[in-house]
Short mmCIF file of C-alpha atoms in Angstrom, two decimals:
data_model
loop_
_atom_site.label_atom_id
_atom_site.label_comp_id
_atom_site.label_asym_id
_atom_site.label_seq_id
_atom_site.Cartn_x
_atom_site.Cartn_y
_atom_site.Cartn_z
CA UNK A 1 15.66 11.77 -42.45
CA UNK A 2 14.98 10.17 -39.08
CA UNK A 3 16.79 6.84 -38.76
CA UNK A 4 14.32 4.01 -38.24
CA UNK A 5 16.95 1.40 -37.33
CA UNK A 6 20.22 1.68 -35.43
CA UNK A 7 21.43 5.10 -34.33
CA UNK A 8 25.13 5.69 -33.67
CA UNK A 9 24.63 7.74 -30.55
CA UNK A 10 28.07 9.28 -30.26
CA UNK A 11 28.91 9.74 -33.96
CA UNK A 12 25.44 10.59 -35.20
CA UNK A 13 23.49 12.24 -32.44
CA UNK A 14 25.32 13.45 -29.36
CA UNK A 15 26.56 17.07 -29.40
CA UNK A 16 24.58 17.93 -32.53
CA UNK A 17 22.75 21.23 -32.96
CA UNK A 18 18.96 21.02 -32.49
CA UNK A 19 16.61 23.19 -34.56
CA UNK A 20 12.86 23.39 -34.16
CA UNK A 21 10.14 23.19 -36.82
CA UNK A 22 10.72 26.89 -37.61
CA UNK A 23 14.50 26.49 -38.05
CA UNK A 24 15.22 28.22 -34.75
CA UNK A 25 18.32 27.02 -32.87
CA UNK A 26 17.19 25.54 -29.57
CA UNK A 27 20.12 23.76 -27.96
CA UNK A 28 22.48 20.84 -28.41
CA UNK A 29 21.90 17.15 -27.81
CA UNK A 30 23.79 17.15 -24.51
CA UNK A 31 22.97 13.53 -23.80
CA UNK A 32 20.33 10.90 -24.54
CA UNK A 33 17.99 8.96 -22.30
CA UNK A 34 17.77 5.27 -23.09
CA UNK A 35 15.15 2.71 -22.27
CA UNK A 36 15.49 -1.08 -22.18
CA UNK A 37 17.47 -3.66 -20.27
CA UNK A 38 21.16 -4.42 -20.01
CA UNK A 39 21.90 -7.16 -22.51
CA UNK A 40 18.58 -6.51 -24.22
CA UNK A 41 17.45 -4.02 -26.82
CA UNK A 42 18.19 -0.39 -25.96
CA UNK A 43 16.02 2.37 -27.40
CA UNK A 44 16.46 6.13 -27.36
CA UNK A 45 13.69 7.52 -25.19
CA UNK A 46 14.53 11.22 -25.19
CA UNK A 47 17.13 13.84 -26.03
CA UNK A 48 18.47 15.63 -22.98
CA UNK A 49 19.17 19.33 -23.40
CA UNK A 50 20.70 21.74 -20.91
CA UNK A 51 23.58 21.97 -18.44
CA UNK A 52 22.00 19.36 -16.16
CA UNK A 53 22.54 16.77 -18.87
CA UNK A 54 26.34 17.29 -18.80
CA UNK A 55 26.72 16.08 -15.22
CA UNK A 56 27.86 12.58 -16.09
CA UNK A 57 30.13 13.78 -18.90
CA UNK A 58 32.31 16.34 -17.12
CA UNK A 59 34.58 16.28 -14.08
CA UNK A 60 32.76 17.23 -10.87
CA UNK A 61 34.55 20.55 -10.36
CA UNK A 62 33.81 21.69 -13.93
CA UNK A 63 30.19 20.86 -13.37
CA UNK A 64 30.13 22.85 -10.11
CA UNK A 65 31.41 25.86 -12.05
CA UNK A 66 28.87 25.39 -14.85
CA UNK A 67 26.06 24.94 -12.32
CA UNK A 68 27.11 28.21 -10.67
CA UNK A 69 27.08 30.11 -13.99
CA UNK A 70 24.27 28.45 -15.95
CA UNK A 71 22.27 26.38 -13.44
CA UNK A 72 21.53 22.70 -13.94
CA UNK A 73 18.30 22.69 -15.94
CA UNK A 74 17.64 19.73 -18.21
CA UNK A 75 14.82 19.40 -20.74
CA UNK A 76 13.69 15.96 -21.95
CA UNK A 77 12.68 16.03 -25.61
CA UNK A 78 10.75 12.83 -26.45
CA UNK A 79 12.28 10.84 -29.34
CA UNK A 80 8.95 10.94 -31.18
CA UNK A 81 9.42 14.72 -31.56
CA UNK A 82 12.57 14.19 -33.67
CA UNK A 83 11.78 14.75 -37.33
CA UNK A 84 15.18 14.18 -38.97
CA UNK A 85 18.89 13.86 -38.24
CA UNK A 86 21.35 15.32 -40.73
CA UNK A 87 24.07 17.75 -39.72
CA UNK A 88 21.42 19.02 -37.28
CA UNK A 89 18.61 17.36 -35.34
CA UNK A 90 15.31 18.78 -36.56
CA UNK A 91 12.24 18.69 -34.30
CA UNK A 92 8.62 18.36 -35.35
CA UNK A 93 7.36 21.22 -33.14
CA UNK A 94 8.31 24.71 -31.99
CA UNK A 95 10.97 24.99 -29.28
CA UNK A 96 8.62 26.71 -26.85
CA UNK A 97 6.09 23.85 -27.08
CA UNK A 98 8.79 21.44 -25.89
CA UNK A 99 10.10 23.62 -23.07
CA UNK A 100 13.26 24.60 -24.93
CA UNK A 101 14.84 28.07 -25.22
CA UNK A 102 13.62 29.29 -21.83
CA UNK A 103 17.02 30.90 -21.32
CA UNK A 104 16.49 33.02 -24.43
CA UNK A 105 13.18 34.26 -23.03
CA UNK A 106 14.83 35.20 -19.73
CA UNK A 107 17.69 36.97 -21.53
CA UNK A 108 15.22 38.93 -23.66
CA UNK A 109 14.07 40.71 -20.53
CA UNK A 110 17.47 42.37 -20.13
CA UNK A 111 17.45 43.97 -23.58
CA UNK A 112 15.50 46.93 -24.93
CA UNK A 113 13.28 45.90 -27.87
CA UNK A 114 14.95 48.26 -30.34
CA UNK A 115 16.49 46.71 -33.38
CA UNK A 116 19.15 47.30 -35.98
CA UNK A 117 18.68 49.15 -39.24
CA UNK A 118 17.72 46.82 -42.06
CA UNK B 1 25.84 42.55 -59.42
CA UNK B 2 27.69 39.34 -58.49
CA UNK B 3 30.94 40.91 -59.70
CA UNK B 4 30.37 44.01 -57.58
CA UNK B 5 29.59 41.80 -54.57
CA UNK B 6 32.77 39.83 -55.19
CA UNK B 7 34.92 42.96 -55.53
CA UNK B 8 33.43 44.41 -52.35
CA UNK B 9 34.01 41.14 -50.51
CA UNK B 10 37.65 41.03 -51.60
CA UNK B 11 38.27 44.68 -50.75
CA UNK B 12 36.65 44.16 -47.35
CA UNK B 13 38.90 41.15 -46.73
CA UNK B 14 41.96 43.23 -47.67
CA UNK B 15 40.95 46.14 -45.44
CA UNK B 16 40.17 43.80 -42.58
CA UNK B 17 43.30 41.65 -42.86
CA UNK B 18 45.58 43.72 -40.66
CA UNK B 19 45.00 44.06 -36.93
CA UNK B 20 47.01 45.45 -34.04
CA UNK B 21 49.09 42.28 -33.54
CA UNK B 22 50.12 42.22 -37.19
CA UNK B 23 51.00 45.92 -37.10
CA UNK B 24 53.18 45.39 -34.06
CA UNK B 25 54.86 42.15 -35.09
CA UNK B 26 55.42 43.02 -38.76
CA UNK B 27 57.09 46.31 -37.84
CA UNK B 28 59.21 44.72 -35.09
CA UNK B 29 60.18 41.75 -37.26
CA UNK B 30 61.30 44.05 -40.11
CA UNK B 31 63.24 46.36 -37.83
CA UNK B 32 65.06 43.47 -36.13
CA UNK B 33 65.60 40.90 -38.87
CA UNK B 34 65.25 42.85 -42.12
CA UNK B 35 63.47 40.87 -44.83
CA UNK B 36 64.41 37.47 -43.39
CA UNK B 37 60.93 36.75 -42.01
CA UNK B 38 58.90 37.56 -45.14
CA UNK B 39 58.77 33.83 -46.00
CA UNK B 40 56.96 33.16 -42.73
CA UNK B 41 54.27 35.68 -43.68
CA UNK B 42 53.95 34.05 -47.11
CA UNK B 43 53.60 30.54 -45.64
CA UNK B 44 51.15 31.64 -42.93
CA UNK B 45 49.08 33.45 -45.57
CA UNK B 46 48.77 30.26 -47.61
CA UNK B 47 47.75 28.56 -44.35
CA UNK B 48 44.96 31.04 -43.61
CA UNK B 49 43.82 30.78 -47.26
CA UNK B 50 43.60 26.98 -46.94
CA UNK B 51 41.72 26.96 -43.63
CA UNK B 52 39.61 30.02 -44.50
CA UNK B 53 38.49 28.38 -47.75
CA UNK B 54 37.74 25.15 -45.89
CA UNK B 55 35.66 26.88 -43.23
CA UNK B 56 33.68 28.76 -45.90
CA UNK B 57 33.13 25.53 -47.86
CA UNK B 58 31.93 23.69 -44.74
CA UNK B 59 29.58 26.61 -44.00
CA UNK B 60 28.17 26.43 -47.54
CA UNK B 61 27.79 22.65 -47.82
CA UNK B 62 27.45 21.16 -44.31
CA UNK B 63 25.89 24.42 -43.00
CA UNK B 64 28.01 24.03 -39.91
CA UNK B 65 29.97 26.78 -38.17
CA UNK B 66 33.32 25.97 -36.59
CA UNK B 67 32.21 25.62 -32.98
CA UNK B 68 29.32 23.26 -33.70
CA UNK B 69 31.83 21.02 -35.42
CA UNK B 70 34.31 21.34 -32.66
CA UNK B 71 31.97 20.00 -30.03
CA UNK B 72 30.53 17.27 -32.25
CA UNK B 73 33.96 16.09 -33.38
CA UNK B 74 36.15 16.66 -30.30
CA UNK B 75 33.51 15.73 -27.73
CA UNK B 76 32.25 17.79 -24.82
CA UNK B 77 35.40 17.81 -22.68
CA UNK B 78 37.97 18.73 -25.32
CA UNK B 79 35.45 21.01 -27.03
CA UNK B 80 34.93 22.78 -23.71
CA UNK B 81 38.69 23.24 -23.21
CA UNK B 82 38.92 24.70 -26.74
CA UNK B 83 35.99 27.01 -26.05
CA UNK B 84 37.56 28.38 -22.86
CA UNK B 85 41.02 28.73 -24.46
CA UNK B 86 39.71 30.46 -27.57
CA UNK B 87 37.42 32.68 -25.48
CA UNK B 88 40.39 33.87 -23.41
CA UNK B 89 42.55 34.33 -26.50
CA UNK B 90 39.86 36.30 -28.37
CA UNK B 91 39.14 38.38 -25.28
CA UNK B 92 42.81 39.36 -25.00
CA UNK B 93 42.84 40.10 -28.76
CA UNK B 94 39.75 42.26 -28.38
CA UNK B 95 41.34 44.16 -25.48
CA UNK B 96 44.52 44.65 -27.54
CA UNK B 97 42.46 46.03 -30.45
CA UNK B 98 40.51 48.41 -28.18
CA UNK B 99 43.81 49.56 -26.65
CA UNK B 100 45.27 50.08 -30.13
CA UNK B 101 42.26 52.13 -31.24
CA UNK B 102 42.45 54.20 -28.05
CA UNK B 103 46.13 54.95 -28.68
CA UNK B 104 45.44 56.09 -32.24
CA UNK B 105 42.52 58.24 -31.10
CA UNK B 106 44.80 59.73 -28.47
CA UNK B 107 47.36 60.56 -31.16
CA UNK B 108 44.67 62.13 -33.35
CA UNK B 109 42.86 64.11 -30.66
CA UNK B 110 45.21 64.45 -27.68
CA UNK B 111 42.42 63.21 -25.38
CA UNK B 112 43.25 60.84 -22.47
CA UNK B 113 43.88 57.19 -23.39
CA UNK B 114 41.34 55.64 -21.04
CA UNK B 115 38.62 58.07 -22.12
CA UNK B 116 39.30 57.16 -25.74
CA UNK B 117 39.09 53.45 -24.89
CA UNK B 118 35.66 53.98 -23.36
CA UNK B 119 34.51 56.12 -26.31
CA UNK B 120 35.77 53.54 -28.83
CA UNK B 121 34.00 50.68 -27.05
CA UNK B 122 30.73 52.62 -26.95
CA UNK B 123 31.09 53.38 -30.67
CA UNK B 124 31.64 49.66 -31.41
CA UNK B 125 28.58 48.69 -29.37
CA UNK B 126 26.46 51.29 -31.19
CA UNK B 127 27.79 50.06 -34.57
CA UNK B 128 26.92 46.44 -33.91
CA UNK B 129 23.58 47.29 -32.39
CA UNK B 130 22.37 49.69 -35.04
CA UNK B 131 24.05 48.81 -38.33
CA UNK B 132 23.16 45.90 -40.62
CA UNK B 133 25.89 43.27 -40.69
CA UNK B 134 26.97 44.08 -44.26
CA UNK B 135 27.44 47.74 -43.36
CA UNK B 136 29.61 46.88 -40.37
CA UNK B 137 31.83 44.68 -42.52
CA UNK B 138 32.03 47.23 -45.30
CA UNK B 139 32.43 50.43 -43.31
CA UNK B 140 35.36 49.13 -41.30
CA UNK B 141 36.79 46.94 -44.08
CA UNK B 142 36.63 49.57 -46.81
CA UNK B 143 37.83 52.48 -44.64
CA UNK B 144 40.62 50.15 -43.50
CA UNK B 145 41.81 50.35 -47.11
CA UNK B 146 43.42 53.68 -46.16
CA UNK B 147 46.12 51.27 -44.97
CA UNK B 148 47.11 50.90 -48.62
CA UNK B 149 49.03 54.13 -48.09
CA UNK B 150 51.66 51.86 -46.47
CA UNK B 151 52.10 50.07 -49.81
CA UNK B 152 52.37 53.41 -51.61
CA UNK B 153 54.94 54.55 -49.03
CA UNK B 154 57.05 51.45 -49.63
CA UNK B 155 57.00 52.07 -53.39
CA UNK B 156 57.86 55.75 -52.84
CA UNK B 157 61.05 55.00 -50.88
CA UNK B 158 62.38 52.87 -53.76
CA UNK B 159 63.02 49.66 -51.85
CA UNK B 160 65.46 46.96 -53.01
CA UNK B 161 62.80 44.74 -54.64
CA UNK B 162 65.23 41.89 -55.31
CA UNK B 163 66.21 41.69 -51.63
CA UNK B 164 62.52 41.75 -50.61
CA UNK B 165 61.74 38.96 -53.07
CA UNK B 166 64.64 36.93 -51.65
CA UNK B 167 63.03 37.28 -48.23
CA UNK B 168 60.15 35.15 -49.52
CA UNK B 169 62.48 32.13 -49.63
CA UNK B 170 62.71 30.11 -46.40
CA UNK B 171 65.87 31.12 -44.57
CA UNK B 172 67.55 31.71 -41.23
CA UNK B 173 69.98 34.63 -41.35
CA UNK B 174 73.61 33.56 -41.02
CA UNK B 175 75.72 34.57 -38.04
CA UNK B 176 72.95 34.98 -35.47
CA UNK B 177 73.90 34.53 -31.82
CA UNK B 178 71.93 31.99 -29.76
CA UNK B 179 69.89 34.85 -28.28
CA UNK B 180 69.05 36.24 -31.70
CA UNK B 181 68.32 32.77 -33.01
CA UNK B 182 65.79 32.23 -30.21
CA UNK B 183 64.26 35.65 -30.89
CA UNK B 184 64.07 34.77 -34.61
CA UNK B 185 62.26 31.53 -33.72
CA UNK B 186 59.88 33.46 -31.46
CA UNK B 187 59.07 35.95 -34.20
CA UNK B 188 58.52 33.07 -36.63
CA UNK B 189 55.89 31.58 -34.32
CA UNK B 190 54.38 34.99 -33.52
CA UNK B 191 53.97 35.91 -37.20
CA UNK B 192 52.31 32.55 -37.98
CA UNK B 193 49.90 33.18 -35.12
CA UNK B 194 49.24 36.83 -36.04
CA UNK B 195 48.39 35.93 -39.65
CA UNK B 196 46.38 32.80 -38.79
CA UNK B 197 44.41 34.11 -35.80
CA UNK B 198 41.60 31.62 -35.09
CA UNK B 199 38.97 34.33 -34.73
CA UNK B 200 39.29 34.95 -38.48
CA UNK B 201 37.91 31.50 -39.33
CA UNK B 202 35.20 31.65 -36.61
CA UNK B 203 34.06 34.98 -37.97
CA UNK B 204 34.36 34.02 -41.63
CA UNK B 205 32.44 30.73 -41.37
CA UNK B 206 29.75 32.24 -39.16
CA UNK B 207 29.34 35.05 -41.71
CA UNK B 208 28.95 32.45 -44.47
CA UNK B 209 26.14 30.75 -42.58
CA UNK B 210 24.46 34.07 -41.81
CA UNK B 211 24.63 34.94 -45.50
CA UNK B 212 23.08 31.51 -46.28
CA UNK B 213 25.89 30.41 -48.57
CA UNK B 214 25.15 27.46 -50.82
CA UNK B 215 27.05 25.41 -53.35
CA UNK B 216 26.77 28.38 -55.74
CA UNK B 217 28.90 30.53 -53.44
CA UNK B 218 31.89 28.20 -53.41
CA UNK B 219 33.61 30.18 -56.19
CA UNK B 220 33.18 33.47 -54.33
CA UNK B 221 34.46 31.78 -51.17
CA UNK B 222 37.57 30.57 -52.96
CA UNK B 223 38.28 33.91 -54.62
CA UNK B 224 37.67 35.93 -51.44
CA UNK B 225 40.04 33.80 -49.39
CA UNK B 226 42.75 33.55 -52.02
CA UNK B 227 42.68 37.07 -53.49
CA UNK B 228 41.45 38.93 -50.37
CA UNK B 229 43.87 37.30 -47.94
CA UNK B 230 46.63 37.37 -50.55
CA UNK B 231 46.35 41.12 -51.11
CA UNK B 232 45.98 41.68 -47.36
CA UNK B 233 49.21 39.77 -46.89
CA UNK B 234 51.00 42.03 -49.39
CA UNK B 235 49.94 44.96 -47.22
CA UNK B 236 51.38 43.20 -44.15
CA UNK B 237 54.63 42.48 -46.02
CA UNK B 238 54.93 46.14 -47.01
CA UNK B 239 54.73 47.06 -43.31
CA UNK B 240 57.57 44.65 -42.60
CA UNK B 241 59.69 45.79 -45.55
CA UNK B 242 59.29 49.52 -44.81
CA UNK B 243 60.25 48.87 -41.22
CA UNK B 244 63.35 46.97 -42.39
CA UNK B 245 64.40 49.95 -44.52
CA UNK B 246 63.48 52.84 -42.24
CA UNK B 247 63.65 51.56 -38.65
CA UNK B 248 66.22 48.75 -38.72
CA UNK B 249 69.28 50.75 -39.85
CA UNK B 250 68.36 53.60 -37.47
CA UNK B 251 68.18 51.19 -34.53
CA UNK B 252 64.51 52.06 -33.89
CA UNK B 253 62.37 49.38 -32.29
CA UNK B 254 58.74 50.18 -33.18
CA UNK B 255 57.36 49.31 -29.76
CA UNK B 256 54.36 51.66 -30.03
CA UNK B 257 51.41 51.26 -32.38
CA UNK B 258 51.84 54.85 -33.57
CA UNK B 259 55.50 54.36 -34.49
CA UNK B 260 54.47 52.14 -37.41
CA UNK B 261 52.54 55.07 -38.93
CA UNK B 262 55.79 57.03 -39.20
CA UNK B 263 56.77 54.74 -42.12
CA UNK B 264 54.33 56.75 -44.21
CA UNK B 265 55.34 60.13 -42.84
CA UNK B 266 58.84 59.73 -44.32
CA UNK B 267 57.76 59.90 -47.99
CA UNK B 268 54.34 61.61 -47.67
CA UNK B 269 54.60 63.96 -44.67
CA UNK B 270 51.61 64.98 -42.51
CA UNK B 271 48.91 63.96 -44.99
CA UNK B 272 50.47 60.51 -45.30
CA UNK B 273 50.68 60.19 -41.53
CA UNK B 274 47.01 61.16 -41.18
CA UNK B 275 45.95 58.62 -43.81
CA UNK B 276 48.04 55.92 -42.15
CA UNK B 277 46.51 56.64 -38.75
CA UNK B 278 42.99 56.64 -40.21
CA UNK B 279 43.65 53.34 -42.00
CA UNK B 280 45.00 51.82 -38.80
CA UNK B 281 42.06 53.21 -36.83
CA UNK B 282 39.44 51.53 -39.05
CA UNK B 283 41.37 48.30 -39.61
CA UNK B 284 41.94 47.81 -35.87
CA UNK B 285 38.35 48.85 -35.09
CA UNK B 286 37.10 46.20 -37.51
CA UNK B 287 39.31 43.62 -35.79
CA UNK B 288 37.95 44.67 -32.36
CA UNK B 289 34.42 44.01 -33.58
CA UNK B 290 35.39 40.72 -35.23
CA UNK B 291 37.17 39.37 -32.13
CA UNK B 292 34.25 40.33 -29.92
CA UNK B 293 31.64 38.80 -32.21
CA UNK B 294 33.83 35.72 -32.70
CA UNK B 295 33.55 35.06 -28.97
CA UNK B 296 29.78 35.48 -29.03
CA UNK B 297 29.54 33.15 -32.05
CA UNK B 298 31.73 30.55 -30.34
CA UNK B 299 29.81 30.41 -27.07
CA UNK B 300 26.37 30.40 -28.73
CA UNK B 301 27.35 27.76 -31.30
CA UNK B 302 28.87 25.58 -28.58
CA UNK B 303 25.68 25.80 -26.51
CA UNK B 304 23.29 25.66 -29.47
CA UNK B 305 21.77 29.07 -28.71
CA UNK B 306 20.29 31.46 -31.27
CA UNK B 307 23.03 33.57 -32.79
CA UNK B 308 23.64 35.95 -35.66
CA UNK B 309 23.92 39.58 -36.56
CA UNK B 310 21.37 39.45 -39.36
CA UNK B 311 18.66 39.37 -36.71
CA UNK B 312 17.92 42.39 -34.51
CA UNK B 313 19.77 42.19 -31.14
CA UNK B 314 16.52 41.51 -29.27
CA UNK B 315 15.85 38.37 -31.36
CA UNK B 316 19.14 36.74 -30.34
CA UNK B 317 19.24 37.79 -26.70
CA UNK B 318 21.95 35.47 -25.32
CA UNK B 319 24.17 36.21 -28.31
CA UNK B 320 23.68 39.96 -27.74
CA UNK B 321 24.35 39.72 -24.00
CA UNK B 322 27.50 37.71 -24.73
CA UNK B 323 29.06 40.26 -27.08
CA UNK B 324 28.11 43.09 -24.72
CA UNK B 325 29.82 41.19 -21.88
CA UNK B 326 32.92 40.54 -24.02
CA UNK B 327 33.26 44.24 -24.82
CA UNK B 328 32.79 45.12 -21.13
CA UNK B 329 35.48 42.61 -20.04
CA UNK B 330 37.89 43.71 -22.78
CA UNK B 331 37.41 47.35 -21.80
CA UNK B 332 38.08 46.48 -18.15
CA UNK B 333 41.37 44.86 -19.17
CA UNK B 334 42.35 48.00 -21.11
CA UNK B 335 41.39 50.26 -18.20
CA UNK B 336 43.80 48.39 -15.91
CA UNK B 337 46.54 50.13 -17.90
CA UNK B 338 48.19 47.07 -19.52
CA UNK B 339 50.03 48.22 -22.65
CA UNK B 340 48.21 47.24 -25.89
CA UNK B 341 51.50 45.91 -27.25
CA UNK B 342 51.80 43.60 -24.25
CA UNK B 343 48.22 42.45 -24.83
CA UNK B 344 49.02 41.83 -28.50
CA UNK B 345 51.91 39.58 -27.43
CA UNK B 346 49.71 37.62 -25.02
CA UNK B 347 47.04 37.36 -27.73
CA UNK B 348 49.50 35.93 -30.23
CA UNK B 349 50.82 33.31 -27.80
CA UNK B 350 47.40 32.20 -26.56
CA UNK B 351 46.02 32.09 -30.12
CA UNK B 352 48.67 29.76 -31.46
CA UNK B 353 47.92 27.38 -28.58
CA UNK B 354 44.26 27.26 -29.67
CA UNK B 355 44.92 26.83 -33.39
CA UNK B 356 45.49 23.03 -33.45
CA UNK B 357 42.24 22.43 -31.57
CA UNK B 358 40.36 24.81 -33.85
CA UNK B 359 41.56 23.39 -37.13
CA UNK B 360 41.45 19.66 -36.38
CA UNK B 361 37.63 19.31 -36.44
CA UNK B 362 37.51 21.59 -39.47
CA UNK B 363 39.99 19.39 -41.35
CA UNK B 364 38.13 16.22 -40.36
CA UNK B 365 34.74 17.53 -41.42
CA UNK B 366 35.92 19.20 -44.62
CA UNK B 367 37.35 15.83 -45.66
CA UNK B 368 34.26 13.81 -44.74
CA UNK B 369 32.16 12.95 -47.84
CA UNK B 370 29.23 12.00 -45.59
CA UNK B 371 28.77 15.72 -44.81
CA UNK B 372 30.54 17.39 -47.73
CA UNK B 373 29.41 15.10 -50.56
CA UNK B 374 31.30 15.94 -53.78
CA UNK B 375 32.89 18.96 -52.08
CA UNK B 376 34.97 17.05 -49.55
CA UNK B 377 38.69 17.91 -49.51
CA UNK B 378 40.45 16.73 -52.66
CA UNK B 379 44.11 15.63 -52.77
CA UNK B 380 45.43 19.22 -52.86
CA UNK B 381 43.28 20.52 -49.98
CA UNK B 382 44.03 17.36 -47.98
CA UNK B 383 47.80 17.63 -48.48
CA UNK B 384 47.93 21.37 -47.80
CA UNK B 385 45.53 21.06 -44.86
CA UNK B 386 47.53 18.37 -43.05
CA UNK B 387 50.88 20.01 -43.93
CA UNK B 388 49.73 23.30 -42.40
CA UNK B 389 48.23 21.43 -39.49
CA UNK B 390 51.69 19.97 -38.77
CA UNK B 391 53.17 23.48 -38.99
CA UNK B 392 50.73 24.94 -36.46
CA UNK B 393 51.16 22.00 -34.07
CA UNK B 394 54.94 22.55 -34.06
CA UNK B 395 54.43 26.32 -33.68
CA UNK B 396 51.97 25.76 -30.81
CA UNK B 397 54.37 23.44 -28.99
CA UNK B 398 57.23 25.91 -29.39
CA UNK B 399 55.31 29.10 -28.62
CA UNK B 400 55.15 29.10 -24.83
CA UNK B 401 58.78 28.03 -24.21
CA UNK B 402 59.99 30.61 -26.75
CA UNK B 403 57.82 33.34 -25.23
CA UNK B 404 59.22 32.62 -21.76
CA UNK B 405 62.86 32.15 -22.81
CA UNK B 406 62.95 35.31 -24.95
CA UNK B 407 60.69 37.39 -22.66
CA UNK B 408 58.33 37.94 -25.56
CA UNK B 409 61.06 38.48 -28.16
CA UNK B 410 62.81 41.13 -26.04
CA UNK B 411 66.09 39.17 -25.81
#
């Protein structure tokens, strides 16, 4: 269920798995974007997903390495798209509609479309 | 049907329990210290039962694999350190397993070692790509049951059962020199690590999520971990005991993977040797696949990517590219010519360093009623969990100094 009141950002939200409306894994809550004023009410504006969202959370040299390997993309997922928060964050729409899982699409191009035996 | 599933699951766990590091360390420990280290295997087996059961329970109830938990509980920085450390440790394990398989294939066919390493890796890639997940588990796990010939060989040489049973009691042999005492301590740590390899829990919990375990599967989870790992451990103990009887008194140090198979040749001749080599081939092959997939699971779970072997490779592209890359890197390590036994030693030392970081988030989450509801750790699981956590922390702290002081137990 999506919390309507206070959200414990670190304990409840940050670093949680995100799944879309079709139960497809589509990233981790790497950070959150807040809106409001210092001393006033702070609201979650968006979930930030992708290596670019780590920048403020890791030492600079780690980030340089990650940027070299994985780039520094960051997708903003509006808070209104969050459907529920349990042991995962569930979104209301498909990952592709929100700009998530682009890396999976790129990786698909390297693999032949032949599958395993069922 | 459920009973057949359960029996297959247990047999698969038994067949898949032994890997190249266990083969090497059990045989060396028996040859050098007789039965005096059996108690370490018993304790470590209870440890892997406790943490294996916990990881399966968390997969069934919280629907969370180990690496998702790790990042959520330890935070990005410490989670990242754990990811890198476990990736390196699993990669070295995977290389050791490929090297072990190549050596056995070389013994069976006489073909060059490096060529066999390449052939084995290609066979593993084809297996994972083409076969359904259940088949992979069962083919390698069940054919690994040829390893039971080691148990039969132990029975056939009429071992001193009372002395073996005494080995299950915690002890340090009397009259050891300082050098031998340090080597004994090193083997203690190495055996704990070899039995409690972290990849086993990564693989087990990820499998539980792929199989969509629910509350109803908790009984199967408990039985598989207790009976499967327990019987697997008896197999490992029989390797140690046979080595103590056959190699120790003759002054043989089983430094090669193939030497261990000779335990079976003594009572059963060529047929026994062939069965032992086949059992080792499939058990180590299964471990190679598990270590490789464990790395792919870890990275994808840490990053939140699509993962799983129940989907065709094309549907989980980053997961597929990761396990292909892990196999390629592991093969490169093998092709440099590093001895598999050396790799097994490095794998054991790096793995024990990762264990405390792996099991802490698991313990925290398995005990958290907010996620686990009525299935959170009870008093027994809590006590055993934290007691074994203390054991692995001490073992992790001691592992590197002991490895360096004893030159990997060679002192």
